[in-house]
GROMACS .gro file of C-alpha atoms in nm:
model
  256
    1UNK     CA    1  -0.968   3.830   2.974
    2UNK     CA    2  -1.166   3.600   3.279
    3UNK     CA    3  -0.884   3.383   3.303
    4UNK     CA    4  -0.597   3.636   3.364
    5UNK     CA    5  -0.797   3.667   3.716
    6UNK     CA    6  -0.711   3.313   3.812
    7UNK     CA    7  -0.379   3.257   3.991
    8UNK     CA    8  -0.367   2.903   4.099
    9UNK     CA    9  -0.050   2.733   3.966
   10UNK     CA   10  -0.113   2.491   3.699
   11UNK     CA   11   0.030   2.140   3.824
   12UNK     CA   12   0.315   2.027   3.568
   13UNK     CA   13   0.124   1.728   3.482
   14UNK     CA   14  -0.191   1.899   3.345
   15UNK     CA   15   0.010   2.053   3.110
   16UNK     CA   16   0.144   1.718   2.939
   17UNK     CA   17  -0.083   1.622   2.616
   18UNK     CA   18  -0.170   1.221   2.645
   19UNK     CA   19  -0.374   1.221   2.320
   20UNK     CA   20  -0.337   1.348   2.018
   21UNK     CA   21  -0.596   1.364   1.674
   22UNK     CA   22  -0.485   1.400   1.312
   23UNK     CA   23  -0.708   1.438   1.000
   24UNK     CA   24  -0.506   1.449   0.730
   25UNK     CA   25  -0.493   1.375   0.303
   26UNK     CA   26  -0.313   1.288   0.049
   27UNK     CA   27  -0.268   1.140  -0.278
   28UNK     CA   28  -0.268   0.786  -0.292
   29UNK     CA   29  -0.261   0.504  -0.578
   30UNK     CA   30  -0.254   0.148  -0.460
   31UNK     CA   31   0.061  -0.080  -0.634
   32UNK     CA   32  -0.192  -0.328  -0.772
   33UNK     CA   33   0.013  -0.354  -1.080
   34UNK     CA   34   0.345  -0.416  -0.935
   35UNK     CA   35   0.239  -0.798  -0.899
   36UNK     CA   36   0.292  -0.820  -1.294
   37UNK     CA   37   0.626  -0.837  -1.440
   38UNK     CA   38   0.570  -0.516  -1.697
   39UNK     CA   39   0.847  -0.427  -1.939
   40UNK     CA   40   0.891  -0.111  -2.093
   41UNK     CA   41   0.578   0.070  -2.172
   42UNK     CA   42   0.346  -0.202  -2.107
   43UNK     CA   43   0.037  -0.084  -1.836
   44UNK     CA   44  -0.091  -0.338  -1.575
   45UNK     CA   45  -0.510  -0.394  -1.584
   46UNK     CA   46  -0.537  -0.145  -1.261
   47UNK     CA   47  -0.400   0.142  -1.447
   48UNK     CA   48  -0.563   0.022  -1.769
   49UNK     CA   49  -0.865   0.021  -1.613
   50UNK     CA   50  -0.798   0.314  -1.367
   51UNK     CA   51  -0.547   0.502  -1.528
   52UNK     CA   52  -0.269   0.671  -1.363
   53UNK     CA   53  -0.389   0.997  -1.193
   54UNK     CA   54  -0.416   0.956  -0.776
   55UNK     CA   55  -0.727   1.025  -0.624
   56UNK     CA   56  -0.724   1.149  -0.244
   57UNK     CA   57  -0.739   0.926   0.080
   58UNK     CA   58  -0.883   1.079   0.421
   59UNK     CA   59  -0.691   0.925   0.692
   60UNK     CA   60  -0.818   0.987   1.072
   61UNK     CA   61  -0.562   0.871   1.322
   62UNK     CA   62  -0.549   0.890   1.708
   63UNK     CA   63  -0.261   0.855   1.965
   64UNK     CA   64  -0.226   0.747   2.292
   65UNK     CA   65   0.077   0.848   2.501
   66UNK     CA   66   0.219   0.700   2.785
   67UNK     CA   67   0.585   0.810   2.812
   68UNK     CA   68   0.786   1.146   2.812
   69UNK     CA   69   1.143   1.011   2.719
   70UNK     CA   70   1.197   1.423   2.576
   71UNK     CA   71   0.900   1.428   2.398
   72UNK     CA   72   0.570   1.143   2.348
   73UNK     CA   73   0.571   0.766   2.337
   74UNK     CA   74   0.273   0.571   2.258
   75UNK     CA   75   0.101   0.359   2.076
   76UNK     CA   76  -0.130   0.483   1.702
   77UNK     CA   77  -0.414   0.337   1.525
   78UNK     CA   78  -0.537   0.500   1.211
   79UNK     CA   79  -0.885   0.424   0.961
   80UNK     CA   80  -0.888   0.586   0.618
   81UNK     CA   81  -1.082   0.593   0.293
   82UNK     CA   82  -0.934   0.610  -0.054
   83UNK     CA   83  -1.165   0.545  -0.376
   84UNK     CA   84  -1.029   0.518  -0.746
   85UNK     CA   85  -1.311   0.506  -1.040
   86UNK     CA   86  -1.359   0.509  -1.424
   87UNK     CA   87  -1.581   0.457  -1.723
   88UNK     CA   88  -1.677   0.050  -1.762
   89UNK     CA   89  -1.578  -0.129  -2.059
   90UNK     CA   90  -1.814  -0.211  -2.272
   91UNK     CA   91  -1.913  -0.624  -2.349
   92UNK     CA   92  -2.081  -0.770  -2.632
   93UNK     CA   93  -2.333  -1.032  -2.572
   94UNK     CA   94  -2.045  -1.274  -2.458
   95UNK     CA   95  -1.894  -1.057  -2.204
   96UNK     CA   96  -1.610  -1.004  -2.408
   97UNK     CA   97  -1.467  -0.636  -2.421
   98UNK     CA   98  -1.518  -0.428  -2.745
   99UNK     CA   99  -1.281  -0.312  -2.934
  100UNK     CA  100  -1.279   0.038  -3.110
  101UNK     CA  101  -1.132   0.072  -3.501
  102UNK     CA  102  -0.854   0.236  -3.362
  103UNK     CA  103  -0.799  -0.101  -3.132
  104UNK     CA  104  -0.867   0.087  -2.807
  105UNK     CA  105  -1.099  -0.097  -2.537
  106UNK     CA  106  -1.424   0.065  -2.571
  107UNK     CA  107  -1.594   0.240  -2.309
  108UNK     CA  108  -1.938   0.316  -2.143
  109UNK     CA  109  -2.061   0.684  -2.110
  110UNK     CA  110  -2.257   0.626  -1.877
  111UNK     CA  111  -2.162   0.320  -1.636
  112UNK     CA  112  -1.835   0.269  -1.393
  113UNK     CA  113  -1.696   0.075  -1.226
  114UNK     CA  114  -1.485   0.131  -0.866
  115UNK     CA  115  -1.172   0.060  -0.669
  116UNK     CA  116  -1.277   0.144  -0.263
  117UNK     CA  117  -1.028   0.088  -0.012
  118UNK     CA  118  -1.072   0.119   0.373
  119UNK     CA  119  -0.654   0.091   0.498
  120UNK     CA  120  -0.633   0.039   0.871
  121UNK     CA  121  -0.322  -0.007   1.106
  122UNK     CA  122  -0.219  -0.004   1.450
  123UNK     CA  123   0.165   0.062   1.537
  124UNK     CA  124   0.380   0.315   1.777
  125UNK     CA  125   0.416   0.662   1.762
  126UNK     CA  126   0.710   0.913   1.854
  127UNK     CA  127   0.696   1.301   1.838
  128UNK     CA  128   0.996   1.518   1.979
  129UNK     CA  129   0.855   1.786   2.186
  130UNK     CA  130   1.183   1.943   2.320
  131UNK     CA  131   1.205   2.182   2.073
  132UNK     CA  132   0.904   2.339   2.201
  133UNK     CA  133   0.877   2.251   2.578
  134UNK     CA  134   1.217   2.384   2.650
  135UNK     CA  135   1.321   2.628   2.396
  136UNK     CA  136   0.951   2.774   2.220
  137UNK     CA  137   1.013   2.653   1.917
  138UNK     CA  138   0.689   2.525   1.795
  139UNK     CA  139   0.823   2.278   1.573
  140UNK     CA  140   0.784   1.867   1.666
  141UNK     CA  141   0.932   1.591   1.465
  142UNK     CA  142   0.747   1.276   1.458
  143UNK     CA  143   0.754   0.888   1.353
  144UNK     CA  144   0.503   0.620   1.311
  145UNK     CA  145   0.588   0.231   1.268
  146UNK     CA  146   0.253   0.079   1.221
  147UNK     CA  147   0.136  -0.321   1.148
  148UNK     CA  148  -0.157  -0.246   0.833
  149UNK     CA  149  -0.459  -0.414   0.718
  150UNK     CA  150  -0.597  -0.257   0.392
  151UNK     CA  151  -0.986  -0.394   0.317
  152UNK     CA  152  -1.040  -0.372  -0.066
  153UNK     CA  153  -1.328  -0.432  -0.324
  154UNK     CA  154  -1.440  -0.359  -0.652
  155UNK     CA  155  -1.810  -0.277  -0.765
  156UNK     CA  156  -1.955  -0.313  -1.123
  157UNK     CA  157  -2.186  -0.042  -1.307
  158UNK     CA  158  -2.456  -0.221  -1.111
  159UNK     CA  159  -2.281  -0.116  -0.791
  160UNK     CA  160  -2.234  -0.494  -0.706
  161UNK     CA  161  -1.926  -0.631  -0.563
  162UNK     CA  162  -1.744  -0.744  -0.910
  163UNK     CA  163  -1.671  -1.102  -0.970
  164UNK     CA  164  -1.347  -1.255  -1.165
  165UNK     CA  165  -1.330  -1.542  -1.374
  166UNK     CA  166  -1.278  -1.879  -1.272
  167UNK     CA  167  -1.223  -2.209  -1.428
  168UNK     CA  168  -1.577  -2.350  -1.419
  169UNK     CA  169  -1.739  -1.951  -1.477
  170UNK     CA  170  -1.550  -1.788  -1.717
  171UNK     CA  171  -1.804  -1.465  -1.807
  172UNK     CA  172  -1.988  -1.409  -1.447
  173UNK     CA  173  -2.081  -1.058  -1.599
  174UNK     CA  174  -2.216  -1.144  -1.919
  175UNK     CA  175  -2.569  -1.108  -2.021
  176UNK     CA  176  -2.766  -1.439  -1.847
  177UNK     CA  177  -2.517  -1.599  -1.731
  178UNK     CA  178  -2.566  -1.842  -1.456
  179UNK     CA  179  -2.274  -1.877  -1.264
  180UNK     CA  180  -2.062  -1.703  -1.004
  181UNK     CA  181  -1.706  -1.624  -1.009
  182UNK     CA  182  -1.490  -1.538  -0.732
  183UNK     CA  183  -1.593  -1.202  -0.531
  184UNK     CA  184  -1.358  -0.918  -0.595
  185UNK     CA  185  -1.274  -0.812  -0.224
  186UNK     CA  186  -1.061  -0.918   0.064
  187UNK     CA  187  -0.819  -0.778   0.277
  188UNK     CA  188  -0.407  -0.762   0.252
  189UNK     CA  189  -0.179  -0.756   0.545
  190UNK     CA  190   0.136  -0.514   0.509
  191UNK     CA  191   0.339  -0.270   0.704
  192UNK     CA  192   0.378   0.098   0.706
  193UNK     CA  193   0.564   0.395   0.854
  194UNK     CA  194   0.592   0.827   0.802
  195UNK     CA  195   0.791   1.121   0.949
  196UNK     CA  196   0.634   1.429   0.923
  197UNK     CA  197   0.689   1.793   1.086
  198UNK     CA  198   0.442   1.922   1.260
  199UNK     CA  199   0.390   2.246   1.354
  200UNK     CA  200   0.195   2.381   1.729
  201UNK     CA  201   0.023   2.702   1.534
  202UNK     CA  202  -0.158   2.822   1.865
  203UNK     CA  203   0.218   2.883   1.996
  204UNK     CA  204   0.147   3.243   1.719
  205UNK     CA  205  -0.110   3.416   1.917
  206UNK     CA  206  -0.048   3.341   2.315
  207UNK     CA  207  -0.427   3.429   2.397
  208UNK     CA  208  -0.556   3.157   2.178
  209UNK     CA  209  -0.372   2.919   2.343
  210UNK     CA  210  -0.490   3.013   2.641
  211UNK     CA  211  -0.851   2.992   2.508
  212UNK     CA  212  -0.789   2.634   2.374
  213UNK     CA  213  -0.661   2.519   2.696
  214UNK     CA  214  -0.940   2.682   2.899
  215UNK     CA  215  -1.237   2.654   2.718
  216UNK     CA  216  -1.203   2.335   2.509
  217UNK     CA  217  -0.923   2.142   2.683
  218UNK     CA  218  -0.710   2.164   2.426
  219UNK     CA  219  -0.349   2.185   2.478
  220UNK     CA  220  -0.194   2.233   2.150
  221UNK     CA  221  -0.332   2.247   1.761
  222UNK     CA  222  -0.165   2.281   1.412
  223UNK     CA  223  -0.098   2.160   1.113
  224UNK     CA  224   0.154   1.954   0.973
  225UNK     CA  225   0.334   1.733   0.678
  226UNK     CA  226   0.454   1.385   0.609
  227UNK     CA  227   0.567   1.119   0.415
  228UNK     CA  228   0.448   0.763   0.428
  229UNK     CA  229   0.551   0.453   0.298
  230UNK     CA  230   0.296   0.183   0.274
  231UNK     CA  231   0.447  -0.236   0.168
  232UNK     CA  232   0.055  -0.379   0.223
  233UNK     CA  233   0.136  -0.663  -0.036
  234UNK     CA  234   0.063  -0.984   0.231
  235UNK     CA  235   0.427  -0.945   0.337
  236UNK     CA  236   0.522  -1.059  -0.076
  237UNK     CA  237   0.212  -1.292  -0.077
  238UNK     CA  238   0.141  -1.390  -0.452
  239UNK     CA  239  -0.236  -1.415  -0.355
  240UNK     CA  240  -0.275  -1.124  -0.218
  241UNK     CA  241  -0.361  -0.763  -0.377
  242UNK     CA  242  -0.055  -0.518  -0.347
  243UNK     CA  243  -0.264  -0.227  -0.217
  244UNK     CA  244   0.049  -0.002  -0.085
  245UNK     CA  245   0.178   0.329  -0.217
  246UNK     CA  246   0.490   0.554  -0.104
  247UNK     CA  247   0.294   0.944  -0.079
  248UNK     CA  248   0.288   1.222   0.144
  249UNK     CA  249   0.006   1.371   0.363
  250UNK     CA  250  -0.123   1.726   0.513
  251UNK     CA  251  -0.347   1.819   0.781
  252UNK     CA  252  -0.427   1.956   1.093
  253UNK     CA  253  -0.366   1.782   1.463
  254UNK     CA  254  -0.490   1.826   1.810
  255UNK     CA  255  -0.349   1.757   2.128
  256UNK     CA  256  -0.516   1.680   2.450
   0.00000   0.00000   0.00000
């Protein structure tokens, strides 16, 4: 290959990754529920209106090294995108909820309604890289402590931003009504941290690494695994949506 012709010593420094990019997913189901005190069998209105089954989030996170204390120090800010969805209920002309014979909330065939949620955080990052530098094992341990801000809303069949109840608007959905109840979105402030294994795959096949390094400036890729635990509940706010979730995540990294 061209680059076996080169023989100019690589400086130390060039060699050190000060970035690193993750894409990774999971399965995620926010704690809305755990705001109610349920006994026994009894299901909160998320997972009566949701159900119970996880749907993926898609979480893109970046990191920014500055220190080598035996592996990478630095700082991490992440964006991701997790959406939960089901049949509406249906309403009479009230904008009360029908009820089947066999006393089951009825439910539209064709309309739903949606639970989209945009978490966000920005925290410090860790990954052990001795392993690897000094003994070529491509295996790097890693930890993330990380200050969260999950944004939140619900849309109606309509694919408007639903509205709740209040005192003075009791029915905002129903059928001509002319009031406005209070707009189901916001934001909830939380913590959240993971450790996860990763894994530098190009460390398999020595001339791909080489060909990362030289052609796209990429000093390591691979894939890895973690588990994350998520308190976004406005630090035990009673007025704020519990949007957290303890899950694990996949996906692949790249280092630069």
């Amino acid at each position: 290959p061209y680059w076996d012709e080169f023989n100019e010593e690589v400086a130390a420094d060039d060699l050190v990754s000060h970035w690193n990019v993750e894409v990774k997913v999971g399965p995620y189901f926010p704690e809305v529920d755990s705001e109610f005190n349920l006994s026994g069998d009894a299901v909160g209105p998320f997972e009566e209106t949701f159900g119970s089954s996880a749907n993926l989030m898609t979480v893109v996170v970046l990191d920014r090294f500055f220190a080598f204390p035996s592996g990478q120090l630095g700082v991490s800010a992440s964006l991701g995108f997790n959406k939960q969805y089901a049949n509406a209920f249906e309403l009479d002309g009230s904008g009360n909820v029908m009820t089947g014979a066999d006393g089951k909330l009825q439910r539209s065939s064709g309309d739903r309604t949606k639970f989209r949620l945009f978490p966000t955080s920005i925290g410090a990052v860790y990954r052990f890289t001795r392993l690897d530098d000094d003994y070529n094992i491509p295996i790097i341990p890693y930890a993330r402590a990380s200050l969260a801000y999950y944004l939140w809303y619900f849309t109606d069949p309509s694919g408007d931003v639903s509205e709740a109840p209040t005192a003075s608007c009791m029915n905002p959905g129903a059928p001509g009504s002319d009031c406005s109840g209070n707009k189901a979105r916001g934001g909830t402030l939380g913590y959240q941290g993971s450790l996860g294994i990763a894994v530098r795959a190009e460390r398999i096949d020595p001339t791909a690494e080489v060909s990362l390094r030289t052609q796209m400036g990429i000093e390591h890729a691979g894939f890895f695994a973690e588990i994350q635990l998520a308190n976004v509940d406005g630090f035990g706010s009673d007025s704020k949506l519990a949007v957290g979730d303890t899950t694990w995540f996949g996906g692949i990294n790249f280092e630069f």
